[in-house]
PDB file of C-alpha atoms and ligand atoms in Angstrom:
ATOM      1  CA  MET A   1      -4.752   5.293 -27.513  1.00 41.00           C
ATOM      2  CA  ALA A   2      -5.887   6.923 -24.295  1.00 42.00           C
ATOM      3  CA  VAL A   3      -5.641   4.734 -21.236  1.00 46.00           C
ATOM      4  CA  HIS A   4      -8.867   4.686 -19.390  1.00 50.00           C
ATOM      5  CA  VAL A   5      -8.333   4.118 -15.687  1.00 49.00           C
ATOM      6  CA  GLU A   6     -11.237   2.361 -14.069  1.00 50.00           C
ATOM      7  CA  MET A   7     -11.778   3.172 -10.438  1.00 60.00           C
ATOM      8  CA  SER A   8     -14.622   3.483  -8.069  1.00 90.00           C
ATOM      9  CA  VAL A   9     -15.201   6.124  -5.433  1.00 96.00           C
ATOM     10  CA  THR A  10     -17.781   5.735  -2.675  1.00 96.00           C
ATOM     11  CA  ARG A  11     -19.009   8.417  -0.296  1.00 97.00           C
ATOM     12  CA  LEU A  12     -19.138   6.943   3.220  1.00 97.00           C
ATOM     13  CA  GLU A  13     -19.765  10.103   5.247  1.00 97.00           C
ATOM     14  CA  ASP A  14     -20.127  13.744   4.253  1.00 96.00           C
ATOM     15  CA  HIS A  15     -16.365  14.064   4.554  1.00 97.00           C
ATOM     16  CA  ILE A  16     -15.000  10.508   4.074  1.00 98.00           C
ATOM     17  CA  PHE A  17     -14.638   8.799   0.699  1.00 98.00           C
ATOM     18  CA  LEU A  18     -13.352   5.365  -0.210  1.00 98.00           C
ATOM     19  CA  VAL A  19     -11.299   4.879  -3.357  1.00 98.00           C
ATOM     20  CA  ASP A  20     -11.058   1.233  -4.410  1.00 97.00           C
ATOM     21  CA  VAL A  21      -7.473   1.260  -5.692  1.00 96.00           C
ATOM     22  CA  SER A  22      -7.891  -2.284  -7.091  1.00 94.00           C
ATOM     23  CA  PRO A  23      -4.380  -3.396  -8.136  1.00 94.00           C
ATOM     24  CA  GLY A  24      -4.611  -5.615 -11.216  1.00 91.00           C
ATOM     25  CA  GLU A  25      -8.407  -5.097 -11.230  1.00 89.00           C
ATOM     26  CA  LEU A  26      -8.650  -6.918  -7.918  1.00 91.00           C
ATOM     27  CA  HIS A  27     -11.674  -5.099  -6.512  1.00 92.00           C
ATOM     28  CA  ASN A  28     -12.959  -4.790  -2.941  1.00 93.00           C
ATOM     29  CA  PHE A  29      -9.558  -5.626  -1.524  1.00 94.00           C
ATOM     30  CA  ILE A  30      -7.461  -2.490  -0.971  1.00 96.00           C
ATOM     31  CA  ALA A  31      -8.999   0.787   0.119  1.00 98.00           C
ATOM     32  CA  SER A  32      -7.600   4.273   0.218  1.00 98.00           C
ATOM     33  CA  TYR A  33      -9.611   6.843   2.165  1.00 98.00           C
ATOM     34  CA  VAL A  34      -9.928  10.512   1.302  1.00 98.00           C
ATOM     35  CA  LEU A  35     -10.939  12.883   4.111  1.00 98.00           C
ATOM     36  CA  LYS A  36     -12.149  16.329   3.163  1.00 98.00           C
ATOM     37  CA  GLY A  37     -11.929  19.231   5.582  1.00 98.00           C
ATOM     38  CA  LYS A  38     -10.756  22.655   4.441  1.00 98.00           C
ATOM     39  CA  ARG A  39      -7.786  20.709   3.194  1.00 98.00           C
ATOM     40  CA  VAL A  40      -7.491  16.999   2.495  1.00 98.00           C
ATOM     41  CA  ALA A  41      -5.959  13.983   4.216  1.00 98.00           C
ATOM     42  CA  ILE A  42      -5.493  10.560   2.653  1.00 98.00           C
ATOM     43  CA  VAL A  43      -5.329   7.397   4.756  1.00 98.00           C
ATOM     44  CA  GLU A  44      -3.489   4.496   3.047  1.00 98.00           C
ATOM     45  CA  THR A  45      -2.226   4.707  -0.519  1.00 98.00           C
ATOM     46  CA  GLY A  46      -2.357   1.080  -1.571  1.00 98.00           C
ATOM     47  CA  PRO A  47       0.626  -0.278  -3.507  1.00 98.00           C
ATOM     48  CA  ALA A  48       2.721   1.683  -6.021  1.00 98.00           C
ATOM     49  CA  SER A  49       0.806   0.119  -8.925  1.00 97.00           C
ATOM     50  CA  SER A  50      -2.439   1.633  -7.600  1.00 97.00           C
ATOM     51  CA  VAL A  51      -1.363   5.274  -7.535  1.00 98.00           C
ATOM     52  CA  PRO A  52      -2.870   6.156 -10.973  1.00 96.00           C
ATOM     53  CA  LYS A  53      -6.230   4.913  -9.708  1.00 96.00           C
ATOM     54  CA  LEU A  54      -5.917   6.902  -6.496  1.00 97.00           C
ATOM     55  CA  LEU A  55      -5.031  10.037  -8.480  1.00 97.00           C
ATOM     56  CA  SER A  56      -8.048   9.619 -10.729  1.00 95.00           C
ATOM     57  CA  GLY A  57     -10.135   9.077  -7.606  1.00 97.00           C
ATOM     58  CA  LEU A  58      -8.900  12.445  -6.296  1.00 97.00           C
ATOM     59  CA  LYS A  59      -9.800  14.031  -9.612  1.00 96.00           C
ATOM     60  CA  LYS A  60     -13.262  12.549  -9.511  1.00 96.00           C
ATOM     61  CA  LEU A  61     -13.648  14.013  -6.007  1.00 97.00           C
ATOM     62  CA  ASN A  62     -12.538  17.441  -7.287  1.00 97.00           C
ATOM     63  CA  VAL A  63      -9.579  17.413  -4.928  1.00 98.00           C
ATOM     64  CA  SER A  64      -6.853  19.771  -6.051  1.00 98.00           C
ATOM     65  CA  LEU A  65      -3.472  18.080  -5.573  1.00 98.00           C
ATOM     66  CA  GLU A  66      -2.205  21.271  -3.876  1.00 98.00           C
ATOM     67  CA  ASP A  67      -4.809  20.835  -1.149  1.00 98.00           C
ATOM     68  CA  VAL A  68      -3.653  17.445   0.089  1.00 98.00           C
ATOM     69  CA  ALA A  69      -1.962  18.202   3.418  1.00 98.00           C
ATOM     70  CA  TYR A  70      -1.340  14.681   4.737  1.00 98.00           C
ATOM     71  CA  VAL A  71      -0.861  11.154   3.496  1.00 98.00           C
ATOM     72  CA  ALA A  72      -1.187   8.894   6.541  1.00 98.00           C
ATOM     73  CA  VAL A  73      -0.251   5.224   6.378  1.00 98.00           C
ATOM     74  CA  THR A  74      -0.929   2.628   9.052  1.00 98.00           C
ATOM     75  CA  HIS A  75       2.246   0.720   8.203  1.00 98.00           C
ATOM     76  CA  ILE A  76       4.568   0.209   5.274  1.00 97.00           C
ATOM     77  CA  HIS A  77       3.577  -3.240   3.999  1.00 96.00           C
ATOM     78  CA  LEU A  78       3.302  -2.766   0.227  1.00 97.00           C
ATOM     79  CA  ASP A  79      -0.481  -3.078   0.098  1.00 96.00           C
ATOM     80  CA  HIS A  80      -0.868  -0.167   2.560  1.00 98.00           C
ATOM     81  CA  GLY A  81       2.036   2.214   2.043  1.00 97.00           C
ATOM     82  CA  GLY A  82       3.858   0.973  -1.057  1.00 98.00           C
ATOM     83  CA  GLY A  83       2.455   3.854  -3.089  1.00 98.00           C
ATOM     84  CA  VAL A  84       3.549   6.708  -0.811  1.00 98.00           C
ATOM     85  CA  GLY A  85       6.699   7.667  -2.739  1.00 98.00           C
ATOM     86  CA  THR A  86       4.943   7.663  -6.108  1.00 98.00           C
ATOM     87  CA  LEU A  87       1.941   9.510  -4.726  1.00 98.00           C
ATOM     88  CA  VAL A  88       3.799  12.386  -3.031  1.00 98.00           C
ATOM     89  CA  LYS A  89       5.622  13.176  -6.257  1.00 98.00           C
ATOM     90  CA  ASN A  90       2.187  14.338  -7.408  1.00 98.00           C
ATOM     91  CA  LEU A  91       1.239  16.172  -4.212  1.00 98.00           C
ATOM     92  CA  PRO A  92       3.370  19.297  -3.835  1.00 98.00           C
ATOM     93  CA  LYS A  93       2.388  20.127  -0.243  1.00 98.00           C
ATOM     94  CA  ALA A  94       1.622  16.778   1.374  1.00 98.00           C
ATOM     95  CA  LYS A  95       3.455  15.421   4.413  1.00 98.00           C
ATOM     96  CA  VAL A  96       3.609  11.698   4.996  1.00 98.00           C
ATOM     97  CA  ILE A  97       2.592  10.418   8.429  1.00 98.00           C
ATOM     98  CA  VAL A  98       4.147   7.107   9.430  1.00 98.00           C
ATOM     99  CA  HIS A  99       5.279   5.328  12.603  1.00 98.00           C
ATOM    100  CA  ARG A 100       8.746   6.578  13.552  1.00 97.00           C
ATOM    101  CA  VAL A 101      10.294   3.086  13.293  1.00 97.00           C
ATOM    102  CA  ALA A 102       9.306   2.844   9.626  1.00 98.00           C
ATOM    103  CA  VAL A 103      10.843   6.151   8.492  1.00 98.00           C
ATOM    104  CA  PRO A 104      14.171   4.713   7.212  1.00 98.00           C
ATOM    105  CA  HIS A 105      12.282   2.208   5.053  1.00 98.00           C
ATOM    106  CA  LEU A 106      10.320   4.951   3.317  1.00 98.00           C
ATOM    107  CA  VAL A 107      13.491   6.954   2.657  1.00 98.00           C
ATOM    108  CA  ASN A 108      15.247   3.877   1.315  1.00 98.00           C
ATOM    109  CA  PRO A 109      12.735   1.174   0.366  1.00 97.00           C
ATOM    110  CA  GLU A 110      15.246  -1.266  -1.153  1.00 97.00           C
ATOM    111  CA  LYS A 111      15.338  -3.640   1.835  1.00 96.00           C
ATOM    112  CA  LEU A 112      11.550  -3.532   2.171  1.00 95.00           C
ATOM    113  CA  TRP A 113      11.238  -4.458  -1.504  1.00 96.00           C
ATOM    114  CA  GLN A 114      13.711  -7.337  -1.258  1.00 96.00           C
ATOM    115  CA  GLN A 115      12.002  -8.720   1.840  1.00 94.00           C
ATOM    116  CA  SER A 116       8.571  -8.364   0.278  1.00 95.00           C
ATOM    117  CA  LYS A 117       9.698 -10.348  -2.741  1.00 94.00           C
ATOM    118  CA  GLU A 118      10.989 -13.114  -0.487  1.00 93.00           C
ATOM    119  CA  VAL A 119       7.889 -13.213   1.677  1.00 90.00           C
ATOM    120  CA  LEU A 120       5.084 -12.548  -0.806  1.00 90.00           C
ATOM    121  CA  GLY A 121       6.613 -14.113  -3.896  1.00 90.00           C
ATOM    122  CA  LYS A 122       6.948 -12.883  -7.446  1.00 91.00           C
ATOM    123  CA  GLU A 123       3.313 -12.818  -8.450  1.00 90.00           C
ATOM    124  CA  ILE A 124       2.055 -10.614  -5.642  1.00 92.00           C
ATOM    125  CA  THR A 125       5.033  -8.254  -5.602  1.00 94.00           C
ATOM    126  CA  GLU A 126       4.705  -7.778  -9.355  1.00 94.00           C
ATOM    127  CA  LEU A 127       1.059  -6.960  -8.841  1.00 94.00           C
ATOM    128  CA  TYR A 128       2.009  -4.347  -6.193  1.00 96.00           C
ATOM    129  CA  ARG A 129       5.257  -3.143  -7.823  1.00 96.00           C
ATOM    130  CA  ASP A 130       8.291  -1.625  -6.153  1.00 96.00           C
ATOM    131  CA  PRO A 131       7.951   1.334  -3.814  1.00 98.00           C
ATOM    132  CA  GLU A 132       9.677   4.620  -4.704  1.00 98.00           C
ATOM    133  CA  PRO A 133      11.651   6.480  -2.029  1.00 98.00           C
ATOM    134  CA  VAL A 134      10.080   9.345  -0.073  1.00 98.00           C
ATOM    135  CA  PRO A 135      12.204  12.496   0.462  1.00 98.00           C
ATOM    136  CA  PRO A 136      12.985  12.648   4.212  1.00 98.00           C
ATOM    137  CA  GLU A 137      11.804  16.266   4.527  1.00 98.00           C
ATOM    138  CA  ARG A 138       8.320  15.107   3.524  1.00 98.00           C
ATOM    139  CA  ILE A 139       8.018  12.606   6.397  1.00 98.00           C
ATOM    140  CA  ILE A 140       6.556  13.146   9.850  1.00 98.00           C
ATOM    141  CA  ALA A 141       7.790  10.476  12.284  1.00 98.00           C
ATOM    142  CA  ALA A 142       4.564   9.975  14.202  1.00 98.00           C
ATOM    143  CA  MET A 143       4.106   9.384  17.919  1.00 97.00           C
ATOM    144  CA  ASP A 144       1.072   8.016  19.734  1.00 98.00           C
ATOM    145  CA  GLY A 145      -1.493  10.767  20.319  1.00 98.00           C
ATOM    146  CA  MET A 146      -0.273  13.203  17.663  1.00 98.00           C
ATOM    147  CA  THR A 147      -3.181  14.940  15.924  1.00 98.00           C
ATOM    148  CA  PHE A 148      -3.338  16.255  12.383  1.00 98.00           C
ATOM    149  CA  ASP A 149      -5.980  18.817  11.474  1.00 98.00           C
ATOM    150  CA  VAL A 150      -7.316  19.497   7.980  1.00 98.00           C
ATOM    151  CA  GLY A 151      -9.961  22.025   9.048  1.00 98.00           C
ATOM    152  CA  ASN A 152     -13.769  21.869   9.397  1.00 97.00           C
ATOM    153  CA  ASP A 153     -13.281  19.728  12.541  1.00 97.00           C
ATOM    154  CA  VAL A 154     -11.727  16.896  10.556  1.00 98.00           C
ATOM    155  CA  ARG A 155      -8.717  15.559  12.431  1.00 98.00           C
ATOM    156  CA  LEU A 156      -6.703  12.356  12.539  1.00 98.00           C
ATOM    157  CA  ARG A 157      -5.264  11.201  15.840  1.00 98.00           C
ATOM    158  CA  VAL A 158      -2.490   8.628  15.840  1.00 98.00           C
ATOM    159  CA  VAL A 159      -3.182   5.530  17.932  1.00 98.00           C
ATOM    160  CA  GLU A 160      -0.115   3.317  18.118  1.00 98.00           C
ATOM    161  CA  THR A 161      -1.358  -0.244  17.526  1.00 98.00           C
ATOM    162  CA  LEU A 162       1.553  -2.667  17.419  1.00 98.00           C
ATOM    163  CA  GLY A 163       1.108  -6.412  16.965  1.00 98.00           C
ATOM    164  CA  HIS A 164       0.469  -6.971  13.250  1.00 97.00           C
ATOM    165  CA  ALA A 165       3.801  -5.209  12.749  1.00 97.00           C
ATOM    166  CA  SER A 166       6.245  -3.492  15.082  1.00 96.00           C
ATOM    167  CA  HIS A 167       5.573  -0.152  13.391  1.00 97.00           C
ATOM    168  CA  HIS A 168       1.792  -0.199  13.053  1.00 98.00           C
ATOM    169  CA  GLN A 169      -0.510   2.657  13.936  1.00 98.00           C
ATOM    170  CA  SER A 170      -4.208   3.308  13.511  1.00 98.00           C
ATOM    171  CA  TYR A 171      -5.995   6.628  13.106  1.00 98.00           C
ATOM    172  CA  TYR A 172      -8.976   7.905  15.048  1.00 98.00           C
ATOM    173  CA  GLU A 173     -11.005  10.446  13.101  1.00 98.00           C
ATOM    174  CA  THR A 174     -12.504  12.860  15.586  1.00 94.00           C
ATOM    175  CA  PHE A 175     -15.417  14.217  13.515  1.00 95.00           C
ATOM    176  CA  SER A 176     -16.983  10.854  12.595  1.00 96.00           C
ATOM    177  CA  GLY A 177     -15.665   9.027  15.678  1.00 98.00           C
ATOM    178  CA  GLY A 178     -14.491   6.243  13.356  1.00 98.00           C
ATOM    179  CA  ILE A 179     -11.204   4.395  13.226  1.00 98.00           C
ATOM    180  CA  PHE A 180      -8.878   3.463  10.391  1.00 98.00           C
ATOM    181  CA  PRO A 181      -7.356   0.293  11.875  1.00 98.00           C
ATOM    182  CA  GLY A 182      -5.068  -0.714   8.991  1.00 98.00           C
ATOM    183  CA  ASP A 183      -4.296  -4.383   9.676  1.00 98.00           C
ATOM    184  CA  ALA A 184      -4.780  -4.144  13.475  1.00 98.00           C
ATOM    185  CA  ALA A 185      -8.359  -5.429  13.285  1.00 98.00           C
ATOM    186  CA  GLY A 186      -7.986  -8.117  10.636  1.00 97.00           C
ATOM    187  CA  ILE A 187      -9.219  -8.386   7.082  1.00 96.00           C
ATOM    188  CA  TYR A 188     -12.890  -7.643   6.663  1.00 97.00           C
ATOM    189  CA  LEU A 189     -14.391  -9.646   3.841  1.00 93.00           C
ATOM    190  CA  LYS A 190     -17.272  -7.317   3.177  1.00 88.00           C
ATOM    191  CA  ASP A 191     -18.928  -9.563   0.602  1.00 84.00           C
ATOM    192  CA  ILE A 192     -19.505 -12.267   3.212  1.00 90.00           C
ATOM    193  CA  ASP A 193     -19.361 -10.056   6.354  1.00 91.00           C
ATOM    194  CA  VAL A 194     -16.544 -12.028   7.957  1.00 94.00           C
ATOM    195  CA  VAL A 195     -13.240 -11.001   9.545  1.00 96.00           C
ATOM    196  CA  VAL A 196     -10.151 -13.163   9.073  1.00 95.00           C
ATOM    197  CA  PRO A 197      -6.839 -12.662  10.869  1.00 96.00           C
ATOM    198  CA  THR A 198      -3.835 -11.060   9.282  1.00 96.00           C
ATOM    199  CA  THR A 199      -1.027 -12.176  11.555  1.00 97.00           C
ATOM    200  CA  PRO A 200       2.133 -12.871   9.536  1.00 95.00           C
ATOM    201  CA  PRO A 201       5.404 -13.305  11.449  1.00 95.00           C
ATOM    202  CA  PRO A 202       6.594 -11.524  13.539  1.00 95.00           C
ATOM    203  CA  PHE A 203       3.008 -11.201  14.810  1.00 97.00           C
ATOM    204  CA  ARG A 204       2.728 -10.450  18.541  1.00 98.00           C
ATOM    205  CA  LEU A 205      -0.463 -11.593  20.252  1.00 98.00           C
ATOM    206  CA  ASP A 206       0.260  -9.646  23.447  1.00 97.00           C
ATOM    207  CA  ALA A 207       0.784  -6.362  21.573  1.00 98.00           C
ATOM    208  CA  SER A 208      -2.226  -7.028  19.310  1.00 98.00           C
ATOM    209  CA  LEU A 209      -4.556  -7.574  22.267  1.00 98.00           C
ATOM    210  CA  ALA A 210      -3.318  -4.391  23.945  1.00 98.00           C
ATOM    211  CA  SER A 211      -3.869  -2.505  20.677  1.00 98.00           C
ATOM    212  CA  LEU A 212      -7.412  -3.844  20.328  1.00 98.00           C
ATOM    213  CA  GLU A 213      -8.156  -2.715  23.906  1.00 98.00           C
ATOM    214  CA  LYS A 214      -6.932   0.771  23.019  1.00 98.00           C
ATOM    215  CA  LEU A 215      -9.233   0.887  20.005  1.00 98.00           C
ATOM    216  CA  ILE A 216     -12.199  -0.486  21.979  1.00 98.00           C
ATOM    217  CA  ALA A 217     -11.660   2.194  24.667  1.00 98.00           C
ATOM    218  CA  LEU A 218     -12.278   4.857  22.010  1.00 98.00           C
ATOM    219  CA  ASN A 219     -15.757   3.397  21.489  1.00 98.00           C
ATOM    220  CA  PRO A 220     -15.562   3.941  17.728  1.00 98.00           C
ATOM    221  CA  THR A 221     -18.679   4.522  15.637  1.00 97.00           C
ATOM    222  CA  ALA A 222     -17.272   2.644  12.649  1.00 98.00           C
ATOM    223  CA  LEU A 223     -14.230   0.840  11.318  1.00 98.00           C
ATOM    224  CA  TYR A 224     -12.810   1.841   7.979  1.00 98.00           C
ATOM    225  CA  TYR A 225     -10.870  -1.282   7.057  1.00 98.00           C
ATOM    226  CA  SER A 226      -7.996  -1.046   4.611  1.00 98.00           C
ATOM    227  CA  HIS A 227      -9.156  -4.539   3.546  1.00 97.00           C
ATOM    228  CA  PHE A 228     -11.959  -3.568   2.930  1.00 97.00           C
ATOM    229  CA  GLY A 229     -14.504  -0.861   3.522  1.00 97.00           C
ATOM    230  CA  LYS A 230     -16.680   0.562   6.265  1.00 97.00           C
ATOM    231  CA  ALA A 231     -18.221  -1.601   8.960  1.00 97.00           C
ATOM    232  CA  THR A 232     -20.483  -0.692  11.842  1.00 96.00           C
ATOM    233  CA  GLY A 233     -20.725  -2.648  15.083  1.00 97.00           C
ATOM    234  CA  ALA A 234     -17.111  -1.615  15.581  1.00 98.00           C
ATOM    235  CA  VAL A 235     -16.686  -2.541  19.246  1.00 98.00           C
ATOM    236  CA  GLU A 236     -18.189  -6.016  18.750  1.00 97.00           C
ATOM    237  CA  LYS A 237     -15.952  -6.565  15.741  1.00 98.00           C
ATOM    238  CA  LEU A 238     -12.853  -5.557  17.703  1.00 98.00           C
ATOM    239  CA  ARG A 239     -13.800  -7.818  20.609  1.00 98.00           C
ATOM    240  CA  ALA A 240     -14.520 -10.716  18.295  1.00 98.00           C
ATOM    241  CA  TYR A 241     -11.163 -10.209  16.604  1.00 98.00           C
ATOM    242  CA  ALA A 242      -9.344 -10.323  19.958  1.00 98.00           C
ATOM    243  CA  ASN A 243     -11.069 -13.638  20.729  1.00 97.00           C
ATOM    244  CA  GLN A 244     -10.224 -14.987  17.308  1.00 97.00           C
ATOM    245  CA  LEU A 245      -6.518 -14.183  17.769  1.00 98.00           C
ATOM    246  CA  LYS A 246      -6.522 -15.859  21.190  1.00 97.00           C
ATOM    247  CA  LEU A 247      -8.162 -18.939  19.691  1.00 97.00           C
ATOM    248  CA  TRP A 248      -5.571 -19.181  16.928  1.00 97.00           C
ATOM    249  CA  VAL A 249      -2.623 -18.943  19.293  1.00 97.00           C
ATOM    250  CA  SER A 250      -4.142 -21.416  21.735  1.00 97.00           C
ATOM    251  CA  ILE A 251      -4.667 -23.938  18.904  1.00 97.00           C
ATOM    252  CA  ALA A 252      -1.111 -23.319  17.696  1.00 97.00           C
ATOM    253  CA  ASP A 253       0.261 -23.742  21.205  1.00 96.00           C
ATOM    254  CA  HIS A 254      -1.698 -26.951  21.766  1.00 96.00           C
ATOM    255  CA  GLY A 255      -0.571 -28.286  18.379  1.00 97.00           C
ATOM    256  CA  LEU A 256       3.069 -27.540  19.060  1.00 96.00           C
ATOM    257  CA  ARG A 257       2.939 -29.287  22.429  1.00 95.00           C
ATOM    258  CA  ASN A 258       1.496 -32.330  20.685  1.00 96.00           C
ATOM    259  CA  LYS A 259       4.096 -32.176  17.913  1.00 97.00           C
ATOM    260  CA  GLN A 260       1.493 -31.656  15.207  1.00 97.00           C
ATOM    261  CA  SER A 261       2.510 -30.608  11.700  1.00 96.00           C
ATOM    262  CA  PHE A 262       1.881 -27.149  10.282  1.00 95.00           C
ATOM    263  CA  GLU A 263      -0.868 -28.605   8.087  1.00 94.00           C
ATOM    264  CA  ALA A 264      -2.595 -30.282  11.033  1.00 96.00           C
ATOM    265  CA  ILE A 265      -2.553 -27.051  13.029  1.00 96.00           C
ATOM    266  CA  ARG A 266      -3.819 -25.070  10.053  1.00 94.00           C
ATOM    267  CA  ASP A 267      -6.657 -27.536   9.526  1.00 93.00           C
ATOM    268  CA  LYS A 268      -7.561 -27.391  13.199  1.00 95.00           C
ATOM    269  CA  ILE A 269      -7.754 -23.588  12.968  1.00 94.00           C
ATOM    270  CA  LEU A 270      -9.876 -23.888   9.838  1.00 90.00           C
ATOM    271  CA  GLU A 271     -12.381 -26.141  11.538  1.00 93.00           C
ATOM    272  CA  SER A 272     -12.417 -24.408  14.939  1.00 96.00           C
ATOM    273  CA  ASP A 273     -12.759 -20.776  13.873  1.00 96.00           C
ATOM    274  CA  GLU A 274     -16.327 -20.235  12.746  1.00 94.00           C
ATOM    275  CA  SER A 275     -15.524 -17.062  10.786  1.00 93.00           C
ATOM    276  CA  VAL A 276     -12.657 -18.702   8.970  1.00 92.00           C
ATOM    277  CA  ARG A 277     -14.883 -21.668   8.185  1.00 92.00           C
ATOM    278  CA  LYS A 278     -17.345 -19.307   6.525  1.00 92.00           C
ATOM    279  CA  ALA A 279     -14.510 -17.673   4.616  1.00 92.00           C
ATOM    280  CA  VAL A 280     -12.683 -20.754   3.329  1.00 88.00           C
ATOM    281  CA  LYS A 281     -14.221 -20.818  -0.137  1.00 89.00           C
ATOM    282  CA  TYR A 282     -13.853 -17.094  -0.559  1.00 89.00           C
ATOM    283  CA  VAL A 283     -10.246 -17.082   0.608  1.00 88.00           C
ATOM    284  CA  LYS A 284      -9.277 -20.063  -1.553  1.00 87.00           C
ATOM    285  CA  ALA A 285     -10.628 -18.364  -4.673  1.00 89.00           C
ATOM    286  CA  HIS A 286      -8.917 -15.060  -3.843  1.00 89.00           C
ATOM    287  CA  PRO A 287      -5.750 -14.381  -5.865  1.00 85.00           C
ATOM    288  CA  VAL A 288      -3.857 -12.771  -2.973  1.00 87.00           C
ATOM    289  CA  LEU A 289      -5.422 -14.262   0.160  1.00 87.00           C
ATOM    290  CA  GLY A 290      -5.609 -17.758  -1.289  1.00 83.00           C
ATOM    291  CA  GLY A 291      -1.949 -17.774  -2.289  1.00 70.00           C
ATOM    292  CA  VAL A 292       0.297 -17.213   0.673  1.00 77.00           C
ATOM    293  CA  VAL A 293      -1.434 -14.723   2.938  1.00 79.00           C
ATOM    294  CA  PHE A 294      -3.613 -17.138   4.890  1.00 83.00           C
ATOM    295  CA  ASP A 295      -0.745 -19.567   5.499  1.00 90.00           C
ATOM    296  CA  HIS A 296       1.405 -16.656   6.639  1.00 93.00           C
ATOM    297  CA  SER A 297      -1.171 -15.757   9.249  1.00 95.00           C
ATOM    298  CA  VAL A 298      -1.170 -19.325  10.575  1.00 95.00           C
ATOM    299  CA  GLN A 299       2.628 -19.208  10.509  1.00 96.00           C
ATOM    300  CA  GLY A 300       2.571 -15.991  12.576  1.00 97.00           C
ATOM    301  CA  ALA A 301       0.344 -17.543  15.249  1.00 97.00           C
ATOM    302  CA  LEU A 302       2.604 -20.603  15.333  1.00 97.00           C
ATOM    303  CA  LYS A 303       5.826 -18.643  15.608  1.00 97.00           C
ATOM    304  CA  PHE A 304       4.360 -16.558  18.403  1.00 97.00           C
ATOM    305  CA  ALA A 305       3.198 -19.644  20.316  1.00 96.00           C
ATOM    306  CA  GLU A 306       6.575 -21.269  19.795  1.00 95.00           C
ATOM    307  CA  LYS A 307       8.413 -18.319  21.281  1.00 94.00           C
ATOM    308  CA  TYR A 308       6.064 -17.125  24.023  1.00 92.00           C
ATOM    309  CA  GLY A 309       3.512 -19.896  24.570  1.00 86.00           C
ATOM    310  CA  ASP A 310      -0.160 -19.165  24.951  1.00 78.00           C
ATOM    311  CA  VAL A 311       0.014 -15.900  26.907  1.00 73.00           C
ATOM    312  CA  SER A 312      -3.565 -14.778  26.412  1.00 64.00           C
ATOM    313  CA  PRO A 313      -5.592 -14.257  29.578  1.00 57.00           C
ATOM    314  CA  LYS A 314      -8.183 -17.028  29.996  1.00 52.00           C
TER     315      LYS A 314
HETATM  316 ZN1   ZN B   1       0.241  -5.554   6.818  1.00 58.61          ZN
END
């Protein structure tokens, strides 16, 4: 019996396409972006389990696998870069762009896999599956400001955006003026037009705010969220996200000083953050977000406040 792979491809600009890589048929959650110049660049692969869907997306877009020059990932969390190793086995000429700190974990993903299982639990890691190693000669250890050109004025510029992780980078696409922020700008719940934080430990508020300033300074025309899809009003969204992160840490800091429990602090965040309040039902019903991800974000804000206090400028 032939296996029919369901996937959806959306044209966002003349040269930018979104492939919904939908692990386990979980739609509108993980995006991979295909950028067409003379050659092709891919931003984010999704997890290893999603690679067949991404490959059929490329086929649907008439992309020859030989023409893919770059696979750029914002960071190596399984939902963003877990598929890199599996994907490049199919792309004879592609180089992988990743933050330099993450290179060893792509070459040898065993530790990343073990940690992911501990942090995310069995259900989610089984949904994402284990990452395959990437041959070192395929990897470009990226630095802030590096630019990668695929022709026809389509270029990706690396913008180092630490905070969500210590090896996170975003990509500015010079032709559209849009940004691929990975997890640096939160999770955009397109269905309800709300952004919720993704701040698992070891989240750094100080680094996140500096990263958001860097992205705002580029005055982007659009955000292409990995979770999920294109959004306009980019600068307002980035500013709002910075305020949301500050609010979370200030609630966490206040709660810690008053010896409140994790649950009390989480509930306070839920009632004080208007966006999160709008998202509660959606998040609770979501197989991945509703499980551990939201609690992890609260945990990240708490751990940061515990260690550094409320450092955000008032
Ligand atoms: Zn992440």
